[in-house]
Amino acid sequence: MFVSCSCQDIGVNYGRVANNLPQPDQVVNLIKSLQFKRVKIFDTDRTVLRAFANSGIRLTVAVTNQEFSSIARSSNAASDWVRNRIAPIYPATNVEFIAVGNEVLSDPGLPWPDLVPSMWNLRNALNSLGFNQIKITTPIATDILKESFPPSAGEFRSDNGRDSVVNSLLGFLSSTNSVFMANVYTFFAWQGNPRDISLEYALFQSNDVKVWDGGKGYTNLFDAMVDAIYSAMERKGYGNLPLAIGESGWPSGGAPGATVENAKAFNSRLIRRTRSGVGTPRKPGGLAAWVFALFNENQKGGPELERHFGLLYPNGSPVYPLQRPRHPIVREDAVNNSSSLLHSAA
C-alpha cells in the first residue's frame, strides 16, 4: 500500500559521490536530526542499507542504469537481484520503492526498450518472495515533456521511440499501484531562460500570480512544472496516477544565481509546502518530494554547481539553516480544503 503523505513525509536524496562523507550510521543520525522520514539512495550498498535498519525511515533504493538491461532479459537475473540486494535487509530496513534507473529516457545511449520489462521482472521477483509492499518506479527528468507551457498544455515527447516506452511505463505504474516519479528543477529552467522566468518565480518568493492558465493561478514555477506533468499524464489517460518528486533542489554555489541565500529560500519553502500537504493548483493535496541533496559531493562530475546541492557539508554542519518563509504559501482556506492525492493502494 502506498502511504499517503503525513506532516513530515518530505524526503532527502543521500548521494555518495564523494570521498569525505561520514559513515552511514552517522548519516542516519544526521537525517533523523533533520526530521526527514524518507531517504533515496542511488544503489543498494549493503553497509548503507543495514545502517537504516529499524530507523523508522522509508528508503528508496536503486537499480543502476548499468544494471536494468540484464534484468529485463532474464527473470532469473531479476530474482537474483532481489534475493541478493533486498531479501537480506528487508523488512528491518524499510524499503519503500525500488527506482529502476535514473532519468533513463534522457540518455539516448541507454536501452530504453529494456526499462519497463526490467520493472516487470523485478515486480514478479518481489511478489514471489512476498515483498508485495515494495513499489517499483523510475525517476524521469522534465525533458520528457514536449510541451510544458502553459501547464495545461503539458504533453510527453514521442520522438525516437519514447512514446511506446512512456505508454508502457504508465500502464505498469497504474497496474501495480505505484507512482510516476519526476525530477523537477526550477533552477535549470530559470538558468535556461532568465529573460522570461523571474528568479523570484523560480524560488517560491512571489506572492503574486505570474501565470494564469484556465482559471488557475501560478505564483511559482515549481507548481507550473509539476502541473505540466499532471497534464501530460491526463492526456495519456492516467490522470489519477499519483505523482512524486524524486529530486528537487537549488545549488548554493558554482553558477550565477546559485547562492547560499537562494538555495536556502528554495529548499526551505519546498520542505515547508511538502509538509503542509498543499499540492498544486491542478492537484490540491499531498505531493511527496525528496530534496536534492543531503551533502555537497566533491567527486561529482559536470559543472561546478553539481558539487553544491547539499544541505550539509561533509562534516555534518549545515550549508545554511532551513527557515520558515515569512509569507504564507497559499490562502488558509486552500490549505484547509486540500486532500491527499497519494492514496493507499492495494
mmCIF file of C-alpha atoms in Angstrom:
data_model
loop_
_atom_site.group_PDB
_atom_site.id
_atom_site.type_symbol
_atom_site.label_atom_id
_atom_site.label_comp_id
_atom_site.label_asym_id
_atom_site.label_seq_id
_atom_site.Cartn_x
_atom_site.Cartn_y
_atom_site.Cartn_z
ATOM 1 C CA MET A 1 0.000 0.000 0.000
ATOM 2 C CA PHE A 2 1.413 3.415 -0.876
ATOM 3 C CA VAL A 3 1.178 5.515 2.253
ATOM 4 C CA SER A 4 -0.292 8.974 1.874
ATOM 5 C CA CYS A 5 1.772 11.984 2.902
ATOM 6 C CA SER A 6 1.730 12.944 6.539
ATOM 7 C CA CYS A 7 3.150 16.028 8.185
ATOM 8 C CA GLN A 8 6.803 15.030 7.839
ATOM 9 C CA ASP A 9 6.856 12.964 4.672
ATOM 10 C CA ILE A 10 9.482 15.132 2.996
ATOM 11 C CA GLY A 11 12.474 13.071 1.912
ATOM 12 C CA VAL A 12 16.097 13.684 1.002
ATOM 13 C CA ASN A 13 18.480 12.218 -1.577
ATOM 14 C CA TYR A 14 21.573 10.694 0.021
ATOM 15 C CA GLY A 15 24.176 10.682 -2.721
ATOM 16 C CA ARG A 16 27.677 9.420 -2.005
ATOM 17 C CA VAL A 17 29.833 10.594 -4.920
ATOM 18 C CA ALA A 18 32.448 11.893 -2.511
ATOM 19 C CA ASN A 19 35.494 10.736 -0.573
ATOM 20 C CA ASN A 20 34.912 12.679 2.637
ATOM 21 C CA LEU A 21 31.435 11.743 3.906
ATOM 22 C CA PRO A 22 30.544 10.436 7.378
ATOM 23 C CA GLN A 23 29.938 6.745 7.968
ATOM 24 C CA PRO A 24 26.399 5.575 7.097
ATOM 25 C CA ASP A 25 25.349 5.082 10.742
ATOM 26 C CA GLN A 26 26.354 8.688 11.464
ATOM 27 C CA VAL A 27 24.439 9.807 8.386
ATOM 28 C CA VAL A 28 21.263 8.128 9.653
ATOM 29 C CA ASN A 29 21.517 10.177 12.847
ATOM 30 C CA LEU A 30 22.005 13.369 10.839
ATOM 31 C CA ILE A 31 18.931 12.556 8.746
ATOM 32 C CA LYS A 32 16.870 11.953 11.884
ATOM 33 C CA SER A 33 18.007 15.293 13.309
ATOM 34 C CA LEU A 34 16.713 16.979 10.149
ATOM 35 C CA GLN A 35 13.372 15.149 10.563
ATOM 36 C CA PHE A 36 13.376 13.550 7.133
ATOM 37 C CA LYS A 37 11.139 10.485 7.027
ATOM 38 C CA ARG A 38 12.111 9.280 3.549
ATOM 39 C CA VAL A 39 15.546 8.787 2.002
ATOM 40 C CA LYS A 40 16.510 7.951 -1.575
ATOM 41 C CA ILE A 41 19.862 6.391 -2.439
ATOM 42 C CA PHE A 42 21.262 5.562 -5.854
ATOM 43 C CA ASP A 43 22.356 1.951 -5.390
ATOM 44 C CA THR A 44 21.982 -0.942 -2.934
ATOM 45 C CA ASP A 45 25.188 -0.680 -0.926
ATOM 46 C CA ARG A 46 24.838 -3.269 1.857
ATOM 47 C CA THR A 47 26.535 -1.149 4.543
ATOM 48 C CA VAL A 48 24.226 1.768 3.819
ATOM 49 C CA LEU A 49 21.130 -0.422 3.750
ATOM 50 C CA ARG A 50 21.986 -2.027 7.095
ATOM 51 C CA ALA A 51 22.561 1.382 8.685
ATOM 52 C CA PHE A 52 18.903 2.242 8.067
ATOM 53 C CA ALA A 53 17.607 -0.925 9.773
ATOM 54 C CA ASN A 54 14.931 -0.198 12.386
ATOM 55 C CA SER A 55 15.437 3.545 11.870
ATOM 56 C CA GLY A 56 11.823 4.394 11.085
ATOM 57 C CA ILE A 57 12.985 5.876 7.771
ATOM 58 C CA ARG A 58 11.450 4.694 4.494
ATOM 59 C CA LEU A 59 14.074 4.004 1.878
ATOM 60 C CA THR A 60 14.128 4.187 -1.902
ATOM 61 C CA VAL A 61 16.924 2.084 -3.397
ATOM 62 C CA ALA A 62 18.053 1.874 -6.997
ATOM 63 C CA VAL A 63 18.821 -0.431 -9.858
ATOM 64 C CA THR A 64 21.541 1.472 -11.693
ATOM 65 C CA ASN A 65 21.447 2.445 -15.359
ATOM 66 C CA GLN A 66 24.097 -0.205 -15.962
ATOM 67 C CA GLU A 67 22.041 -3.000 -14.369
ATOM 68 C CA PHE A 68 18.491 -2.788 -15.667
ATOM 69 C CA SER A 69 19.087 -4.165 -19.161
ATOM 70 C CA SER A 70 20.319 -7.561 -17.954
ATOM 71 C CA ILE A 71 17.383 -7.739 -15.548
ATOM 72 C CA ALA A 72 14.992 -7.064 -18.427
ATOM 73 C CA ARG A 73 16.328 -10.018 -20.373
ATOM 74 C CA SER A 74 16.288 -12.599 -17.599
ATOM 75 C CA SER A 75 13.745 -13.327 -14.897
ATOM 76 C CA ASN A 76 16.496 -15.274 -13.132
ATOM 77 C CA ALA A 77 18.653 -12.138 -13.064
ATOM 78 C CA ALA A 78 15.744 -10.225 -11.512
ATOM 79 C CA SER A 79 15.225 -12.943 -8.899
ATOM 80 C CA ASP A 80 18.941 -12.968 -8.092
ATOM 81 C CA TRP A 81 18.959 -9.194 -7.738
ATOM 82 C CA VAL A 82 16.065 -9.243 -5.271
ATOM 83 C CA ARG A 83 17.454 -12.214 -3.302
ATOM 84 C CA ASN A 84 20.936 -10.685 -3.050
ATOM 85 C CA ARG A 85 20.103 -6.992 -2.600
ATOM 86 C CA ILE A 86 16.708 -6.822 -0.880
ATOM 87 C CA ALA A 87 16.000 -10.091 0.941
ATOM 88 C CA PRO A 88 18.992 -9.873 3.343
ATOM 89 C CA ILE A 89 17.947 -6.474 4.732
ATOM 90 C CA TYR A 90 14.158 -6.330 4.346
ATOM 91 C CA PRO A 91 11.922 -5.646 6.288
ATOM 92 C CA ALA A 92 14.326 -4.467 9.038
ATOM 93 C CA THR A 93 15.347 -1.829 6.507
ATOM 94 C CA ASN A 94 12.056 -0.409 5.308
ATOM 95 C CA VAL A 95 12.436 -0.375 1.522
ATOM 96 C CA GLU A 96 9.510 1.620 0.145
ATOM 97 C CA PHE A 97 10.495 1.959 -3.524
ATOM 98 C CA ILE A 98 12.929 0.459 -5.965
ATOM 99 C CA ALA A 99 13.892 3.087 -8.548
ATOM 100 C CA VAL A 100 14.887 1.366 -11.787
ATOM 101 C CA GLY A 101 17.483 3.512 -13.495
ATOM 102 C CA ASN A 102 17.699 7.284 -13.246
ATOM 103 C CA GLU A 103 16.481 9.639 -15.977
ATOM 104 C CA VAL A 104 16.812 6.799 -18.471
ATOM 105 C CA LEU A 105 14.763 8.480 -21.205
ATOM 106 C CA SER A 106 17.106 11.486 -21.160
ATOM 107 C CA ASP A 107 20.062 9.373 -22.298
ATOM 108 C CA PRO A 108 19.815 8.114 -25.900
ATOM 109 C CA GLY A 109 22.726 5.781 -25.224
ATOM 110 C CA LEU A 110 20.668 3.651 -22.826
ATOM 111 C CA PRO A 111 18.457 0.730 -23.960
ATOM 112 C CA TRP A 112 15.062 2.364 -23.444
ATOM 113 C CA PRO A 113 13.029 -0.685 -24.553
ATOM 114 C CA ASP A 114 14.523 -2.669 -21.643
ATOM 115 C CA LEU A 115 13.269 -0.278 -18.962
ATOM 116 C CA VAL A 116 9.696 -1.472 -18.421
ATOM 117 C CA PRO A 117 10.440 -5.196 -18.938
ATOM 118 C CA SER A 118 13.063 -4.914 -16.198
ATOM 119 C CA MET A 119 10.441 -3.352 -13.919
ATOM 120 C CA TRP A 120 8.011 -6.197 -14.607
ATOM 121 C CA ASN A 121 10.660 -8.837 -13.926
ATOM 122 C CA LEU A 122 11.531 -7.163 -10.636
ATOM 123 C CA ARG A 123 7.846 -6.873 -9.724
ATOM 124 C CA ASN A 124 7.377 -10.604 -10.273
ATOM 125 C CA ALA A 125 10.535 -11.409 -8.309
ATOM 126 C CA LEU A 126 9.357 -9.295 -5.370
ATOM 127 C CA ASN A 127 5.934 -10.923 -5.435
ATOM 128 C CA SER A 128 7.445 -14.406 -5.425
ATOM 129 C CA LEU A 129 9.140 -13.624 -2.109
ATOM 130 C CA GLY A 130 6.075 -11.959 -0.626
ATOM 131 C CA PHE A 131 7.557 -8.454 -0.859
ATOM 132 C CA ASN A 132 4.324 -7.035 -2.274
ATOM 133 C CA GLN A 133 4.547 -3.769 -0.298
ATOM 134 C CA ILE A 134 7.675 -2.604 -2.122
ATOM 135 C CA LYS A 135 6.753 -0.474 -5.127
ATOM 136 C CA ILE A 136 8.747 -0.044 -8.330
ATOM 137 C CA THR A 137 9.141 3.191 -10.264
ATOM 138 C CA THR A 138 11.737 5.064 -12.323
ATOM 139 C CA PRO A 139 12.778 8.731 -11.969
ATOM 140 C CA ILE A 140 12.081 10.750 -15.118
ATOM 141 C CA ALA A 141 13.514 14.185 -15.974
ATOM 142 C CA THR A 142 11.246 17.005 -17.142
ATOM 143 C CA ASP A 143 12.872 16.944 -20.582
ATOM 144 C CA ILE A 144 10.424 14.099 -21.265
ATOM 145 C CA LEU A 145 7.875 16.835 -21.964
ATOM 146 C CA LYS A 146 7.398 18.163 -25.479
ATOM 147 C CA GLU A 147 5.186 20.973 -24.186
ATOM 148 C CA SER A 148 5.144 22.431 -20.684
ATOM 149 C CA PHE A 149 3.706 25.953 -21.038
ATOM 150 C CA PRO A 150 1.098 26.765 -20.104
ATOM 151 C CA PRO A 151 0.828 23.882 -17.608
ATOM 152 C CA SER A 152 -2.449 22.655 -19.123
ATOM 153 C CA ALA A 153 -0.617 22.090 -22.432
ATOM 154 C CA GLY A 154 1.758 19.554 -20.860
ATOM 155 C CA GLU A 155 2.481 16.707 -23.270
ATOM 156 C CA PHE A 156 5.039 13.895 -23.377
ATOM 157 C CA ARG A 157 7.589 13.678 -26.160
ATOM 158 C CA SER A 158 7.004 10.934 -28.701
ATOM 159 C CA ASP A 159 10.238 11.079 -30.687
ATOM 160 C CA ASN A 160 12.768 8.255 -31.099
ATOM 161 C CA GLY A 161 10.508 5.617 -29.623
ATOM 162 C CA ARG A 162 9.822 7.460 -26.387
ATOM 163 C CA ASP A 163 6.073 7.245 -26.898
ATOM 164 C CA SER A 164 5.864 3.462 -26.674
ATOM 165 C CA VAL A 165 8.122 3.418 -23.606
ATOM 166 C CA VAL A 166 6.062 6.102 -21.854
ATOM 167 C CA ASN A 167 2.828 4.263 -22.657
ATOM 168 C CA SER A 168 4.229 1.017 -21.270
ATOM 169 C CA LEU A 169 5.604 2.797 -18.212
ATOM 170 C CA LEU A 170 2.305 4.495 -17.365
ATOM 171 C CA GLY A 171 0.496 1.177 -17.778
ATOM 172 C CA PHE A 172 2.959 -0.569 -15.462
ATOM 173 C CA LEU A 173 2.757 2.113 -12.770
ATOM 174 C CA SER A 174 -1.031 2.157 -12.874
ATOM 175 C CA SER A 175 -1.498 -1.614 -12.796
ATOM 176 C CA THR A 176 0.980 -2.057 -9.929
ATOM 177 C CA ASN A 177 -0.351 0.871 -7.847
ATOM 178 C CA SER A 178 2.946 2.733 -7.970
ATOM 179 C CA VAL A 179 3.767 6.392 -8.661
ATOM 180 C CA PHE A 180 5.157 8.408 -11.547
ATOM 181 C CA MET A 181 8.420 9.832 -10.192
ATOM 182 C CA ALA A 182 9.718 13.043 -11.757
ATOM 183 C CA ASN A 183 12.855 15.082 -11.081
ATOM 184 C CA VAL A 184 11.866 18.759 -11.111
ATOM 185 C CA TYR A 185 14.491 21.511 -11.014
ATOM 186 C CA THR A 186 13.286 25.093 -11.298
ATOM 187 C CA PHE A 187 16.925 26.211 -11.147
ATOM 188 C CA PHE A 188 17.753 24.715 -14.537
ATOM 189 C CA ALA A 189 14.539 26.054 -16.080
ATOM 190 C CA TRP A 190 15.386 29.547 -14.814
ATOM 191 C CA GLN A 191 19.040 29.209 -15.824
ATOM 192 C CA GLY A 192 17.988 28.307 -19.355
ATOM 193 C CA ASN A 193 15.523 31.181 -19.740
ATOM 194 C CA PRO A 194 16.188 34.011 -17.250
ATOM 195 C CA ARG A 195 14.630 36.562 -19.592
ATOM 196 C CA ASP A 196 11.147 35.066 -19.352
ATOM 197 C CA ILE A 197 11.364 33.375 -15.944
ATOM 198 C CA SER A 198 11.971 35.642 -12.973
ATOM 199 C CA LEU A 199 14.214 34.494 -10.146
ATOM 200 C CA GLU A 200 11.513 35.105 -7.534
ATOM 201 C CA TYR A 201 9.083 32.940 -9.519
ATOM 202 C CA ALA A 202 11.642 30.118 -9.579
ATOM 203 C CA LEU A 203 12.416 30.482 -5.844
ATOM 204 C CA PHE A 204 8.831 30.407 -4.469
ATOM 205 C CA GLN A 205 9.326 34.069 -3.498
ATOM 206 C CA SER A 206 6.464 35.629 -5.434
ATOM 207 C CA ASN A 207 3.153 36.255 -3.703
ATOM 208 C CA ASP A 208 1.520 37.435 -6.925
ATOM 209 C CA VAL A 209 0.130 35.270 -9.694
ATOM 210 C CA LYS A 210 2.602 35.265 -12.573
ATOM 211 C CA VAL A 211 0.794 32.844 -14.876
ATOM 212 C CA TRP A 212 -2.949 32.327 -15.380
ATOM 213 C CA ASP A 213 -3.972 29.112 -17.056
ATOM 214 C CA GLY A 214 -7.624 28.192 -17.430
ATOM 215 C CA GLY A 215 -8.628 29.961 -14.247
ATOM 216 C CA LYS A 216 -5.715 28.541 -12.238
ATOM 217 C CA GLY A 217 -3.138 30.993 -10.939
ATOM 218 C CA TYR A 218 0.545 30.168 -10.556
ATOM 219 C CA THR A 219 2.738 32.078 -8.126
ATOM 220 C CA ASN A 220 5.743 29.792 -8.574
ATOM 221 C CA LEU A 221 7.491 27.813 -11.293
ATOM 222 C CA PHE A 222 7.581 24.547 -9.331
ATOM 223 C CA ASP A 223 3.790 24.243 -9.360
ATOM 224 C CA ALA A 224 3.670 25.076 -13.059
ATOM 225 C CA MET A 225 6.266 22.419 -13.912
ATOM 226 C CA VAL A 226 4.539 19.788 -11.785
ATOM 227 C CA ASP A 227 1.131 20.567 -13.260
ATOM 228 C CA ALA A 228 2.541 20.251 -16.779
ATOM 229 C CA ILE A 229 3.453 16.654 -15.860
ATOM 230 C CA TYR A 230 -0.044 16.056 -14.485
ATOM 231 C CA SER A 231 -1.488 17.402 -17.739
ATOM 232 C CA ALA A 232 0.737 15.118 -19.796
ATOM 233 C CA MET A 233 -0.427 12.096 -17.791
ATOM 234 C CA GLU A 234 -4.054 13.159 -18.216
ATOM 235 C CA ARG A 235 -3.556 13.321 -21.987
ATOM 236 C CA LYS A 236 -2.465 9.698 -21.869
ATOM 237 C CA GLY A 237 -5.497 8.703 -19.814
ATOM 238 C CA TYR A 238 -3.663 8.396 -16.487
ATOM 239 C CA GLY A 239 -4.933 11.459 -14.669
ATOM 240 C CA ASN A 240 -5.401 9.504 -11.440
ATOM 241 C CA LEU A 241 -1.850 8.167 -11.321
ATOM 242 C CA PRO A 242 -0.054 9.627 -8.267
ATOM 243 C CA LEU A 243 2.992 11.785 -8.866
ATOM 244 C CA ALA A 244 6.059 12.033 -6.634
ATOM 245 C CA ILE A 245 9.033 14.374 -6.972
ATOM 246 C CA GLY A 246 12.163 12.247 -6.822
ATOM 247 C CA GLU A 247 14.564 15.186 -6.872
ATOM 248 C CA SER A 248 14.259 18.935 -6.464
ATOM 249 C CA GLY A 249 16.722 21.434 -5.102
ATOM 250 C CA TRP A 250 18.842 24.519 -5.699
ATOM 251 C CA PRO A 251 22.648 24.777 -5.723
ATOM 252 C CA SER A 252 24.423 27.086 -3.276
ATOM 253 C CA GLY A 253 27.431 27.814 -5.487
ATOM 254 C CA GLY A 254 29.139 27.240 -8.795
ATOM 255 C CA ALA A 255 26.969 29.339 -11.153
ATOM 256 C CA PRO A 256 25.127 32.656 -11.398
ATOM 257 C CA GLY A 257 22.066 32.531 -9.157
ATOM 258 C CA ALA A 258 23.479 29.551 -7.254
ATOM 259 C CA THR A 259 23.939 31.249 -3.895
ATOM 260 C CA VAL A 260 23.540 30.188 -0.289
ATOM 261 C CA GLU A 261 20.659 32.622 0.137
ATOM 262 C CA ASN A 262 18.789 31.357 -2.924
ATOM 263 C CA ALA A 263 19.335 27.709 -2.013
ATOM 264 C CA LYS A 264 18.050 28.385 1.499
ATOM 265 C CA ALA A 265 14.985 30.180 0.133
ATOM 266 C CA PHE A 266 14.061 27.436 -2.326
ATOM 267 C CA ASN A 267 14.666 24.392 -0.150
ATOM 268 C CA SER A 268 13.084 25.902 2.966
ATOM 269 C CA ARG A 269 9.926 26.609 1.033
ATOM 270 C CA LEU A 270 9.948 23.246 -0.763
ATOM 271 C CA ILE A 271 10.189 21.451 2.572
ATOM 272 C CA ARG A 272 7.508 23.577 4.171
ATOM 273 C CA ARG A 273 4.997 23.174 1.368
ATOM 274 C CA THR A 274 5.568 19.419 1.131
ATOM 275 C CA ARG A 275 4.935 19.055 4.853
ATOM 276 C CA SER A 276 1.836 21.240 4.602
ATOM 277 C CA GLY A 277 0.171 18.982 2.002
ATOM 278 C CA VAL A 278 -0.807 21.939 -0.183
ATOM 279 C CA GLY A 279 -0.274 20.329 -3.584
ATOM 280 C CA THR A 280 -0.622 22.346 -6.798
ATOM 281 C CA PRO A 281 -3.365 24.398 -8.459
ATOM 282 C CA ARG A 282 -4.256 21.457 -10.718
ATOM 283 C CA LYS A 283 -3.980 18.809 -7.966
ATOM 284 C CA PRO A 284 -4.523 20.174 -4.468
ATOM 285 C CA GLY A 285 -3.357 17.767 -1.787
ATOM 286 C CA GLY A 286 -0.268 15.856 -0.790
ATOM 287 C CA LEU A 287 2.772 15.624 -3.060
ATOM 288 C CA ALA A 288 5.732 13.555 -1.866
ATOM 289 C CA ALA A 289 9.150 15.056 -2.607
ATOM 290 C CA TRP A 290 12.799 14.236 -1.963
ATOM 291 C CA VAL A 291 15.167 17.215 -1.648
ATOM 292 C CA PHE A 292 18.390 17.011 -3.625
ATOM 293 C CA ALA A 293 20.675 16.564 -1.805
ATOM 294 C CA LEU A 294 21.868 15.751 1.697
ATOM 295 C CA PHE A 295 25.583 16.518 1.173
ATOM 296 C CA ASN A 296 27.809 18.540 -1.085
ATOM 297 C CA GLU A 297 29.547 15.763 -3.062
ATOM 298 C CA ASN A 298 33.097 16.653 -4.035
ATOM 299 C CA GLN A 299 33.588 13.942 -6.679
ATOM 300 C CA LYS A 300 30.513 14.592 -8.807
ATOM 301 C CA GLY A 301 31.254 15.254 -12.437
ATOM 302 C CA GLY A 302 29.907 18.015 -14.625
ATOM 303 C CA PRO A 303 29.925 21.765 -13.981
ATOM 304 C CA GLU A 304 30.966 23.135 -10.606
ATOM 305 C CA LEU A 305 27.390 23.714 -9.455
ATOM 306 C CA GLU A 306 26.829 19.912 -9.342
ATOM 307 C CA ARG A 307 29.047 19.812 -6.259
ATOM 308 C CA HIS A 308 26.979 22.393 -4.371
ATOM 309 C CA PHE A 309 23.470 20.954 -3.987
ATOM 310 C CA GLY A 310 23.898 19.743 -0.410
ATOM 311 C CA LEU A 311 22.036 20.831 2.670
ATOM 312 C CA LEU A 312 25.109 19.779 4.665
ATOM 313 C CA TYR A 313 28.854 19.944 4.364
ATOM 314 C CA PRO A 314 30.600 16.560 4.618
ATOM 315 C CA ASN A 315 31.399 17.231 8.294
ATOM 316 C CA GLY A 316 27.656 17.383 9.020
ATOM 317 C CA SER A 317 27.418 21.131 9.534
ATOM 318 C CA PRO A 318 24.671 22.960 7.623
ATOM 319 C CA VAL A 319 25.470 24.858 4.452
ATOM 320 C CA TYR A 320 22.635 27.147 5.532
ATOM 321 C CA PRO A 321 19.840 26.994 8.114
ATOM 322 C CA LEU A 322 16.484 25.914 6.765
ATOM 323 C CA GLN A 323 13.986 28.560 7.793
ATOM 324 C CA ARG A 324 10.253 29.022 7.581
ATOM 325 C CA PRO A 325 9.336 31.683 4.988
ATOM 326 C CA ARG A 326 7.736 34.839 6.346
ATOM 327 C CA HIS A 327 4.808 34.802 3.922
ATOM 328 C CA PRO A 328 2.141 32.110 3.683
ATOM 329 C CA ILE A 329 2.340 29.774 0.711
ATOM 330 C CA VAL A 330 -1.369 29.791 -0.068
ATOM 331 C CA ARG A 331 -4.599 31.085 1.405
ATOM 332 C CA GLU A 332 -5.544 29.340 4.630
ATOM 333 C CA ASP A 333 -8.853 28.164 3.154
ATOM 334 C CA ALA A 334 -6.994 26.472 0.287
ATOM 335 C CA VAL A 335 -4.912 24.506 2.770
ATOM 336 C CA ASN A 336 -7.939 23.520 4.815
ATOM 337 C CA ASN A 337 -9.790 22.300 1.738
ATOM 338 C CA SER A 338 -6.922 20.246 0.289
ATOM 339 C CA SER A 339 -6.827 16.464 0.464
ATOM 340 C CA SER A 340 -4.032 13.964 -0.179
ATOM 341 C CA LEU A 341 -3.618 12.583 -3.698
ATOM 342 C CA LEU A 342 -1.127 9.936 -2.645
ATOM 343 C CA HIS A 343 -3.702 7.290 -1.903
ATOM 344 C CA SER A 344 -3.091 3.965 -0.262
ATOM 345 C CA ALA A 345 -3.499 1.277 -2.889
ATOM 346 C CA ALA A 346 -3.703 -2.462 -2.530
#
